[in-house]
Tab-separated table of C-alpha atoms in Angstrom:
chain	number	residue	atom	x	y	z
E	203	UNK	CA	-30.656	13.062	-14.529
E	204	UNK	CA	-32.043	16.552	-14.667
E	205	UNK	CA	-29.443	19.248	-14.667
E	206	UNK	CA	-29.691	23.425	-14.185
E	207	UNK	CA	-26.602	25.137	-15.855
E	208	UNK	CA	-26.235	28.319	-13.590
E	209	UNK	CA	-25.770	31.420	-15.919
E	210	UNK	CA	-22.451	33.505	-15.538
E	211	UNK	CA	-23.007	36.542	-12.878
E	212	UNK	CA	-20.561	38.895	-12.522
E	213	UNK	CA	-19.005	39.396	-8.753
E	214	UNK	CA	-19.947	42.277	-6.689
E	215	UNK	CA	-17.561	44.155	-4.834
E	216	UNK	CA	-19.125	45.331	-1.227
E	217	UNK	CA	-17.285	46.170	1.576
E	218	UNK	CA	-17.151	44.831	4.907
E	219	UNK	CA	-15.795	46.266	8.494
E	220	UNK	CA	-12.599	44.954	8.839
E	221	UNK	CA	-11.888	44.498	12.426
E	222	UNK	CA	-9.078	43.775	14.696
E	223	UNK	CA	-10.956	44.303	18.179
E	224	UNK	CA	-12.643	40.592	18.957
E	225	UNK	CA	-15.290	40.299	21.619
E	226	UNK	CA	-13.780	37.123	22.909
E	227	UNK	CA	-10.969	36.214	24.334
E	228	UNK	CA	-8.184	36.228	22.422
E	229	UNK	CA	-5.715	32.790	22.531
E	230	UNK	CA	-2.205	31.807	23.714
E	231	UNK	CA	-0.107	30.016	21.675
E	232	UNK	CA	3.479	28.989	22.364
E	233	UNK	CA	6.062	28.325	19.632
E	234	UNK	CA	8.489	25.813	19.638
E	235	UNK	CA	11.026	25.135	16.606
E	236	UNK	CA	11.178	21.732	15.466
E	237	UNK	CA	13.767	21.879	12.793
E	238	UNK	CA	14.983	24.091	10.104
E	239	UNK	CA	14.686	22.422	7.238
E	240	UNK	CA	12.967	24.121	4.095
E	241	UNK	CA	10.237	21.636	3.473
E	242	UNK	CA	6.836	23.228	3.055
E	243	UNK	CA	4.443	20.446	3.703
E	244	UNK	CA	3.693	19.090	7.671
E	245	UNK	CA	1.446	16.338	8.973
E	246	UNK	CA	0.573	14.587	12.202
E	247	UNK	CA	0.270	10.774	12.445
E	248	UNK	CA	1.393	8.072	14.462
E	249	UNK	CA	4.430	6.660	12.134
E	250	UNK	CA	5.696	3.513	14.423
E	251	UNK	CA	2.343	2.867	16.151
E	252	UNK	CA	2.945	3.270	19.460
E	253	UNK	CA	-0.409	5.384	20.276
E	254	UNK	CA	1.343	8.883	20.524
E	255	UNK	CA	0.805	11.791	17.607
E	256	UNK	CA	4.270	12.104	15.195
E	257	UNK	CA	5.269	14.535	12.863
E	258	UNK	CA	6.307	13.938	9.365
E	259	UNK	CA	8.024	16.752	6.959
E	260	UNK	CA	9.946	15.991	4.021
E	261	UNK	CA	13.073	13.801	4.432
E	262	UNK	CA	11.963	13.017	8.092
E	263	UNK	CA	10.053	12.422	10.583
E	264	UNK	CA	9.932	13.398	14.512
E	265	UNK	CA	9.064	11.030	16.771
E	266	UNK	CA	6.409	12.763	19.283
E	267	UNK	CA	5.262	13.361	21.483
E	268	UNK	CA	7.809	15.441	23.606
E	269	UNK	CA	11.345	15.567	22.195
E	270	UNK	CA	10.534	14.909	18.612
E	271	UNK	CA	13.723	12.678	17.781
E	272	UNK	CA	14.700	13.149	14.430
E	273	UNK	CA	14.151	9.862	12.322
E	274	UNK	CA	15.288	9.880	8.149
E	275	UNK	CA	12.851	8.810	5.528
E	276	UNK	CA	14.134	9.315	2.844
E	277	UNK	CA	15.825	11.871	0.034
E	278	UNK	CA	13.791	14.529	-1.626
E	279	UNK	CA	14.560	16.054	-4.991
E	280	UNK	CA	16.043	19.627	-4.816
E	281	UNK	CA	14.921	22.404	-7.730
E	282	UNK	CA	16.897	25.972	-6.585
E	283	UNK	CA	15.017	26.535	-2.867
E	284	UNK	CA	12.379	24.389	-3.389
E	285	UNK	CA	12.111	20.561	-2.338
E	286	UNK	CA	10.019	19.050	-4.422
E	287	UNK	CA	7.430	17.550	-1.724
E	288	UNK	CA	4.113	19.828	-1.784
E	289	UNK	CA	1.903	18.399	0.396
E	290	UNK	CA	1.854	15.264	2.838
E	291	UNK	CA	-1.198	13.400	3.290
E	292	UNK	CA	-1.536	10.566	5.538
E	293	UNK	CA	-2.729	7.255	4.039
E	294	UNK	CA	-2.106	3.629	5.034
E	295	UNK	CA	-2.265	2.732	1.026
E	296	UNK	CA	-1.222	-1.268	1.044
E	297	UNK	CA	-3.561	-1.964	3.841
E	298	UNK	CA	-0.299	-3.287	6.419
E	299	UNK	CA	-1.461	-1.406	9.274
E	300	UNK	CA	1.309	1.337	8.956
E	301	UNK	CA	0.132	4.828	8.061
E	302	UNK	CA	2.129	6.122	5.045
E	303	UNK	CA	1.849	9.150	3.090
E	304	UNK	CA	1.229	10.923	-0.282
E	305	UNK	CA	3.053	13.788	-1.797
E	306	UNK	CA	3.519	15.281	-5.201
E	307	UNK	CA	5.791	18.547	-6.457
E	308	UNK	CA	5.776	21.063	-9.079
E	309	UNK	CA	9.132	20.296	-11.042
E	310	UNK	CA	9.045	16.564	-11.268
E	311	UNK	CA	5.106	16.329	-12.039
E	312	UNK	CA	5.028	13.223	-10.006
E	313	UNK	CA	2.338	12.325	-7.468
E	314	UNK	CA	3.547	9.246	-5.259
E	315	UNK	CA	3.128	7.544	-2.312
E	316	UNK	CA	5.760	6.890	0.180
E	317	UNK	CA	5.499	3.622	1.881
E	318	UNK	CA	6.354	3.089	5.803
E	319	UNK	CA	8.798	-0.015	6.220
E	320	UNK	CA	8.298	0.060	10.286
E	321	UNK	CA	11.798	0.096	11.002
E	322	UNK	CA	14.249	2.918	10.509
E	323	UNK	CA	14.971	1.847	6.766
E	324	UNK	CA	14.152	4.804	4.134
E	325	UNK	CA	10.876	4.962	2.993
E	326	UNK	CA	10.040	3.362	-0.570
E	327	UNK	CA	8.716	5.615	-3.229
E	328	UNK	CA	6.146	4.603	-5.473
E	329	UNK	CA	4.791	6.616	-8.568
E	330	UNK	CA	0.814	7.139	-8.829
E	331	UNK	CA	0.850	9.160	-11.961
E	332	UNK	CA	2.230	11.757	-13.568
E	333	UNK	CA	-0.609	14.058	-14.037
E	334	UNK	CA	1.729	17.632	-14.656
E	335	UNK	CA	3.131	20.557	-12.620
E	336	UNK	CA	1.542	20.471	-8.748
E	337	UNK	CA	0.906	23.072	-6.960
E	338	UNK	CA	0.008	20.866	-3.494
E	339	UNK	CA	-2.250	18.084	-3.759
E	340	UNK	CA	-5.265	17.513	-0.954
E	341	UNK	CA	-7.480	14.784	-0.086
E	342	UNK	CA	-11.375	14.710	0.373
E	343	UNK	CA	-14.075	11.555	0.526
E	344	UNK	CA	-15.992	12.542	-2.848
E	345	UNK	CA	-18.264	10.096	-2.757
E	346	UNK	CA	-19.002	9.124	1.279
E	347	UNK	CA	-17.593	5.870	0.973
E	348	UNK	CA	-15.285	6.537	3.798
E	349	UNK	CA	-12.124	6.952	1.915
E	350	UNK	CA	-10.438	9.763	1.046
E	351	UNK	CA	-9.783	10.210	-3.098
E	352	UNK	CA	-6.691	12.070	-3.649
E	353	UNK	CA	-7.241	15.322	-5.883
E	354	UNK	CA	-3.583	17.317	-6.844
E	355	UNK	CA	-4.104	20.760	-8.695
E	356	UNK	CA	-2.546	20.754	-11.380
E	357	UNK	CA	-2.885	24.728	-12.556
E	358	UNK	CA	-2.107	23.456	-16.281
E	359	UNK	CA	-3.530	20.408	-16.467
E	360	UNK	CA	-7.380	19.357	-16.112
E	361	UNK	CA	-8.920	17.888	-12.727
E	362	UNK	CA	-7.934	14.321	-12.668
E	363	UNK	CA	-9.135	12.373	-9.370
E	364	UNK	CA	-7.878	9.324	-8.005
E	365	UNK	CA	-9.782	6.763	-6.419
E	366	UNK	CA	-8.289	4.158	-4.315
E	367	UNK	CA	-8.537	0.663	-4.973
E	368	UNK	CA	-8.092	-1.572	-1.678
E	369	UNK	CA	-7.928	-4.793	-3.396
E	370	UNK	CA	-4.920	-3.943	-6.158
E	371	UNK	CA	-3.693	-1.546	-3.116
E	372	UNK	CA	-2.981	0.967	-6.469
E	373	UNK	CA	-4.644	4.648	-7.227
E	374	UNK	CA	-7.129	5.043	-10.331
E	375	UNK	CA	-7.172	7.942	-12.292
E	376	UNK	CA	-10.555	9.347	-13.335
E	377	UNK	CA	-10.899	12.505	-15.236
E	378	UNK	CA	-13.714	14.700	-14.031
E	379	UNK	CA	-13.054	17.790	-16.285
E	380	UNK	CA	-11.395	18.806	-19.669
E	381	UNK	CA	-10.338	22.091	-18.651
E	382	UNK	CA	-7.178	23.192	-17.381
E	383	UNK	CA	-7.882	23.217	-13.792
E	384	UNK	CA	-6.118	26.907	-12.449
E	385	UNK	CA	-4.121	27.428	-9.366
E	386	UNK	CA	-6.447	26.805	-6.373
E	387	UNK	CA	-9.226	24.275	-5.729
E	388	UNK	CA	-11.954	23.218	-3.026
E	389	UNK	CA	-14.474	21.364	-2.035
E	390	UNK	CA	-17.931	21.608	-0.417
E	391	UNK	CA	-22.006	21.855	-1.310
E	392	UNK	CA	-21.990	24.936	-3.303
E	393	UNK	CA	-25.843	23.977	-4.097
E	394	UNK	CA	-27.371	22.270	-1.121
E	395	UNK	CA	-27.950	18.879	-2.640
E	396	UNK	CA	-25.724	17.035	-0.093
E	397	UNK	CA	-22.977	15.452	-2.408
E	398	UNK	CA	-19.834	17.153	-2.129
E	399	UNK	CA	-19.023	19.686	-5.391
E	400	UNK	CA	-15.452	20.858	-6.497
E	401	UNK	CA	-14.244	24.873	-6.497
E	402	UNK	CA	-12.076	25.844	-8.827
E	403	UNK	CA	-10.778	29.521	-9.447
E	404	UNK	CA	-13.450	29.935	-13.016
E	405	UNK	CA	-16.298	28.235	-10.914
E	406	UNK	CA	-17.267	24.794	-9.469
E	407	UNK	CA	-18.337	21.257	-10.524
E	408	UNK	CA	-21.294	19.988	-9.755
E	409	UNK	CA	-20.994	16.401	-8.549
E	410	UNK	CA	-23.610	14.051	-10.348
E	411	UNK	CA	-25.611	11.397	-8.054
E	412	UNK	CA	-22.496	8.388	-9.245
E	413	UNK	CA	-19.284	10.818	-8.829
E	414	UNK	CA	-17.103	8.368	-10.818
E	415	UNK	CA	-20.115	6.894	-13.185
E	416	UNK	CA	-21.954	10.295	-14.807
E	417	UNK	CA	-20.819	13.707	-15.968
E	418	UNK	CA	-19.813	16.791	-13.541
E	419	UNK	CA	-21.544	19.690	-14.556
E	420	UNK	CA	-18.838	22.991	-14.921
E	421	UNK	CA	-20.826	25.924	-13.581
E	422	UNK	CA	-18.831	29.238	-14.646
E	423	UNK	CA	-19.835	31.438	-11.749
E	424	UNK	CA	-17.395	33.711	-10.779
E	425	UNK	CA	-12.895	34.394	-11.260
E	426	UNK	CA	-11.239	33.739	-8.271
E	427	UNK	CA	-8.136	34.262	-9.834
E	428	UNK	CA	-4.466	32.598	-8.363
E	429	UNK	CA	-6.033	31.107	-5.044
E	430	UNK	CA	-5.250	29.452	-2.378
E	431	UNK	CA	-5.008	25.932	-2.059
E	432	UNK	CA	-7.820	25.347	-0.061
E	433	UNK	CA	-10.642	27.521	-1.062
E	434	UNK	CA	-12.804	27.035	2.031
E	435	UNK	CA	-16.197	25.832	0.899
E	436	UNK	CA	-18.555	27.366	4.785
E	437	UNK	CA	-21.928	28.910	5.194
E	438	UNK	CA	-20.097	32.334	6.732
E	439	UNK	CA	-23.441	34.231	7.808
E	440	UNK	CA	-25.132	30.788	9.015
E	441	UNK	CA	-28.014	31.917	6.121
E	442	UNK	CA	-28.020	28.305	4.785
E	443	UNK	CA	-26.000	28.958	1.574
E	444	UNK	CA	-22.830	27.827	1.127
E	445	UNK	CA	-19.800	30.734	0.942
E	446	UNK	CA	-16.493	30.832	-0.086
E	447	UNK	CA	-13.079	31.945	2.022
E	448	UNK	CA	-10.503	32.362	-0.598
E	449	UNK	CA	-6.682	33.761	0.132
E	450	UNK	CA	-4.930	35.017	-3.481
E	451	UNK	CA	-1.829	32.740	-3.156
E	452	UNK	CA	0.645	34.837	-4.752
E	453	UNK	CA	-0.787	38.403	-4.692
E	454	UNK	CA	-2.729	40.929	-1.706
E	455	UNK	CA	-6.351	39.555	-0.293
E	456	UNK	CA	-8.183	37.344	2.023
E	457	UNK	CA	-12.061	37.370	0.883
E	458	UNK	CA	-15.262	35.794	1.615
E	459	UNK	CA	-17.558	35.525	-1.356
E	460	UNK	CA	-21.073	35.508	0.691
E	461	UNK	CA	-23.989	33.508	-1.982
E	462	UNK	CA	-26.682	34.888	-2.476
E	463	UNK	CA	-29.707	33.367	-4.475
E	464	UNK	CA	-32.409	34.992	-6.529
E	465	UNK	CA	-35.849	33.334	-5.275
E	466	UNK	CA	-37.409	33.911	-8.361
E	467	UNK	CA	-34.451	32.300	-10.664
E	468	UNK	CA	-32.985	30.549	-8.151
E	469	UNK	CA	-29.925	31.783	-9.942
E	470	UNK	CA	-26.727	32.834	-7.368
E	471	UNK	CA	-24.473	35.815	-7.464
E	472	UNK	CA	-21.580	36.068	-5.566
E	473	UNK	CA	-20.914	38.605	-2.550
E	474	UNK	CA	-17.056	39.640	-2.024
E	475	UNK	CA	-16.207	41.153	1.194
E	476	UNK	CA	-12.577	41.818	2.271
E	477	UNK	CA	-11.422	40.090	5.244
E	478	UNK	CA	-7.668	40.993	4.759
E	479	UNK	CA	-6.626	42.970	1.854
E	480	UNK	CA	-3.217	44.188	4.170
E	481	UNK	CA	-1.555	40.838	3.421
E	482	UNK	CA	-0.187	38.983	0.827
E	483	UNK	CA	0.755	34.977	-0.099
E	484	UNK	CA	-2.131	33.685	1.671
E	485	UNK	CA	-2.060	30.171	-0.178
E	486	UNK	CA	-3.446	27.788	2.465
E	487	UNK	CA	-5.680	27.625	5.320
E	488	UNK	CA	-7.929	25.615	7.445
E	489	UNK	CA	-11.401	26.144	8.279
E	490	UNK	CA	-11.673	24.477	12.330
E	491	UNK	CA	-12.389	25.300	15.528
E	492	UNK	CA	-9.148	26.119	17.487
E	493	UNK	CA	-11.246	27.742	20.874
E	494	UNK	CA	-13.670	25.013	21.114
E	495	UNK	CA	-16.549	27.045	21.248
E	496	UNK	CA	-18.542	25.032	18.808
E	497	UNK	CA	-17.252	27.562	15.970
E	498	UNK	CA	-14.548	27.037	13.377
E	499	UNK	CA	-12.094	29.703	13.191
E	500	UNK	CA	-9.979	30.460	10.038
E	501	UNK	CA	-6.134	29.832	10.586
E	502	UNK	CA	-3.640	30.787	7.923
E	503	UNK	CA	-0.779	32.901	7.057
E	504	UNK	CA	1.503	34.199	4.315
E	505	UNK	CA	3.750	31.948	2.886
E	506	UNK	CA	6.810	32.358	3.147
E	507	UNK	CA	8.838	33.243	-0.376
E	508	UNK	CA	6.259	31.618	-2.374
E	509	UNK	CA	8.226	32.931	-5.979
E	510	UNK	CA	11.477	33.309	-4.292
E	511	UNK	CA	10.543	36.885	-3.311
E	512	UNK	CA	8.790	38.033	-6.987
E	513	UNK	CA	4.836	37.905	-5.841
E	514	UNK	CA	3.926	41.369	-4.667
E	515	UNK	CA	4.215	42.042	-0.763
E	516	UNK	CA	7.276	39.395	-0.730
E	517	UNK	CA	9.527	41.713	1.084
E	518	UNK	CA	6.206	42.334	4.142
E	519	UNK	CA	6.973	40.611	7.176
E	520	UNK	CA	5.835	37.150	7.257
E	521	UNK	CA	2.663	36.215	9.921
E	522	UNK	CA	0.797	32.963	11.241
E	523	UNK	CA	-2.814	34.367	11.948
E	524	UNK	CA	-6.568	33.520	13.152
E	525	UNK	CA	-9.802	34.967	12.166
E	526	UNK	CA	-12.711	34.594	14.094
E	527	UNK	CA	-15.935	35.441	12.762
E	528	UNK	CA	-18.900	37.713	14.589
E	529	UNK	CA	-21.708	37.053	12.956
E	530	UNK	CA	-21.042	40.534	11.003
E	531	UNK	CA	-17.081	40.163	10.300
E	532	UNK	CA	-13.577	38.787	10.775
E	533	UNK	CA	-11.373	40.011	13.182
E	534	UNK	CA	-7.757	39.007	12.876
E	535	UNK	CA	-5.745	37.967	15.789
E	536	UNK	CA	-1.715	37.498	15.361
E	537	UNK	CA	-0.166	33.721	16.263
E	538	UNK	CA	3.034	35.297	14.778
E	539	UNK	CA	4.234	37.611	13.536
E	540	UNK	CA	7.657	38.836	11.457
E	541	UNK	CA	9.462	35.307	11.851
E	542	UNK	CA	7.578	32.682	10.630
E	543	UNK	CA	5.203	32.112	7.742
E	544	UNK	CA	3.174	29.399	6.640
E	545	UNK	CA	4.067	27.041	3.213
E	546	UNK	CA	2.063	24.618	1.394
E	547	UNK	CA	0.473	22.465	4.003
E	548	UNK	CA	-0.148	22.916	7.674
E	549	UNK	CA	-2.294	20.694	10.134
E	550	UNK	CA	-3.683	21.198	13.162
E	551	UNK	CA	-3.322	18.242	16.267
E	552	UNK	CA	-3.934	18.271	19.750
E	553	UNK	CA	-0.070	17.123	20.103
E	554	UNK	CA	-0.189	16.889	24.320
E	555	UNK	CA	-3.723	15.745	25.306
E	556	UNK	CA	-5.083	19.000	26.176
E	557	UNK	CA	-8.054	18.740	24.051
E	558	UNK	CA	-6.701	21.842	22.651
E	559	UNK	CA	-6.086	21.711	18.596
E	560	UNK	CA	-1.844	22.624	18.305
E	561	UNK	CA	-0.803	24.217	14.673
E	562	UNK	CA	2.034	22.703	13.318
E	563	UNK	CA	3.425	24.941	10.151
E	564	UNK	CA	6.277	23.890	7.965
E	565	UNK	CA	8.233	26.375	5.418
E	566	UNK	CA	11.139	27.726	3.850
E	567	UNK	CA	11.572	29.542	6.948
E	568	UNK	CA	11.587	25.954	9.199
E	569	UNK	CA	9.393	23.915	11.438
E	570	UNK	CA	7.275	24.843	14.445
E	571	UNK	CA	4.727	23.276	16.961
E	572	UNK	CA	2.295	26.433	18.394
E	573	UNK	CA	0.852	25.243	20.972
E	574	UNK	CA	-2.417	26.441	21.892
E	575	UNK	CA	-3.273	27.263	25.549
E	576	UNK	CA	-6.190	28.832	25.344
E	577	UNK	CA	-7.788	31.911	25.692
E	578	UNK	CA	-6.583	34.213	27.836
């Protein structure tokens, strides 16, 4: 297999119109509180298959999709104000036709899968690994099989995958990289050769034709520093490159890094341009289209005492938030604003049928359904 090693280019700093005056309408959202519980990781599936959209948050689950009865699942390990449960991804993993889910923390360096008995007894834990300290775990189909390999980030640890074996019903771990793997990671075609490549704050990893059978290539092309957990992998400016939407987790600044390629090198540089630089504890986000105009918009928010109050900007008031792109820049529109932040995880689910995508955000700071309804 042939291979081109990038060579290191330092980032440019340019700056870009920051904008809060959108030439669309701007969106409706109502809020509804769910609970108050200080879990920090959401998700939306059907847990007792009955056809309607649930939601599942740490030691529970809420049975949707109107009053969201509260149902236990089981206990979750307490470390000061954190609850060891950093992210909640939806996975039927023994193949019995009930959807369970995978999770991970930072203090007990477990990643495990919690197993859905389909009656109101708790939930079974099971261990996948210990791979180190998590910062949230995600899940992305690496290799197009149609099944989603689960990837934690572990900031001291290197990249470890793991690929999901339907016939042992069990989780293999395969090591893609040596290096410690830094807080924040992401995935996308950073070099337009259709497989799907892995971001991580020093650079990205090429993925090799065989994902899990040859060598990743580490391409040091830029510092990111503490990101966000995802780093959104788009092409921005619709130029055909692939771009990068990273939030600093625990410090100011929401950036795109806009590629740009050198047609006689074919070597990239990197473009940053501030979308939010106001803002602070912007550690995840999601990259979809919320208006259903065909465009994705990006939806995130600070978290919500991310360090117990010891990143800078922990004492600003907390905001939910959507950023729709014009073709030139972002323009930021407030879902709230001042009582509710976002935490590790957050989904978005068309909860009622409206064909409208709903944001469901979990945190320190509680539970809530916004419902969207529309532009205004």
């Amino acid at each position: 297999m042939k291979t081109y090693l990038f060579p290191i280019i330092p980032v440019m700093l340019a700056t870009a119109a920051y904008s809060q005056a959108p030439a669309h309408g701007v969106m409706q959202f109502e809020k509804k509180v769910i609970a108050s519980e200080s879990y920090e990781s959401v998700a939306v599936f059907d847990v007792n298959n009955d056809g309607k959209p649930d939601i599942v948050s740490g030691a529970y689950w809420y049975e949707g999709p109107d009053y969201f009865r509260r149902h236990y699942i089981g206990p979750v390990k307490q470390f000061g104000e954190y609850w060891d449960d950093f992210s909640t991804i939806p996975f039927d993993v023994n193949g019995d036709g009930r959807m369970d889910f995978v999770t991970g923390g930072w203090f007990g360096k477990q990643l495990t899968w919690k197993e859905n008995p389909g009656n109101e007894e708790e939930w079974k834990i099971h261990e996948i690994a210990t791979p180190g300290n998590i910062e949230t775990t995600r899940a992305f189909d690496l290799d197009g099989d149609g099944v989603m390999e689960i990837i934690p980030n572990t900031p001291n640890d290197p990249l470890v995958i793991y690929k999901h074996d339907k016939n042992s019903k069990t989780f293999v771990p395969i090591k893609i990289s040596d290096r410690k793997s830094g807080h924040g990671l992401g995935f996308g075609d950073m070099n337009g050769d259709g497989r799907t490549d892995i971001v991580v704050p020093e650079g990205w990893l090429e993925a090799p034709k065989k994902p899990f059978g040859e060598k990743w290539i580490f391409h040091a092309a830029f510092n990111l520093g503490t990101v966000s957990v995802p780093v959104i992998v788009a092409d921005v400016n619709n130029d055909g490159l692939a771009d990068l939407i990273v939030g600093q987790g625990h410090d100011y600044g929401l950036d795109w890094y806009e590629q740009r390629k050198n047609k006689k090198t074919n070597n990239s540089s990197w473009i940053k341009h501030a979308i939010d630089p106001y803002n602070s504890q912007y550690h995840t986000m999601l990259w979809e289209d919320i208006d259903n105009d065909g465009a994705p918009e990006l939806i995130t928010g600070k978290r919500y005492r991310a360090h117990n109050d010891h990143d800078p900007g922990a004492a600003d008031p907390c905001g939910v938030y959507y950023f729709k792109w014009s073709n030139e820049s972002f323009s930021k529109q407030v879902i709230s604003y001042g009582t509710k932040g976002v935490g590790l995880y957050f989904v978005t689910a068309d909860l009622t049928g409206s064909g409208r995508k709903d944001i469901i955000v979990a945190g320190k700071d509680g539970l809530c359904i916004f419902y969207n309804k529309g532009n205004r």
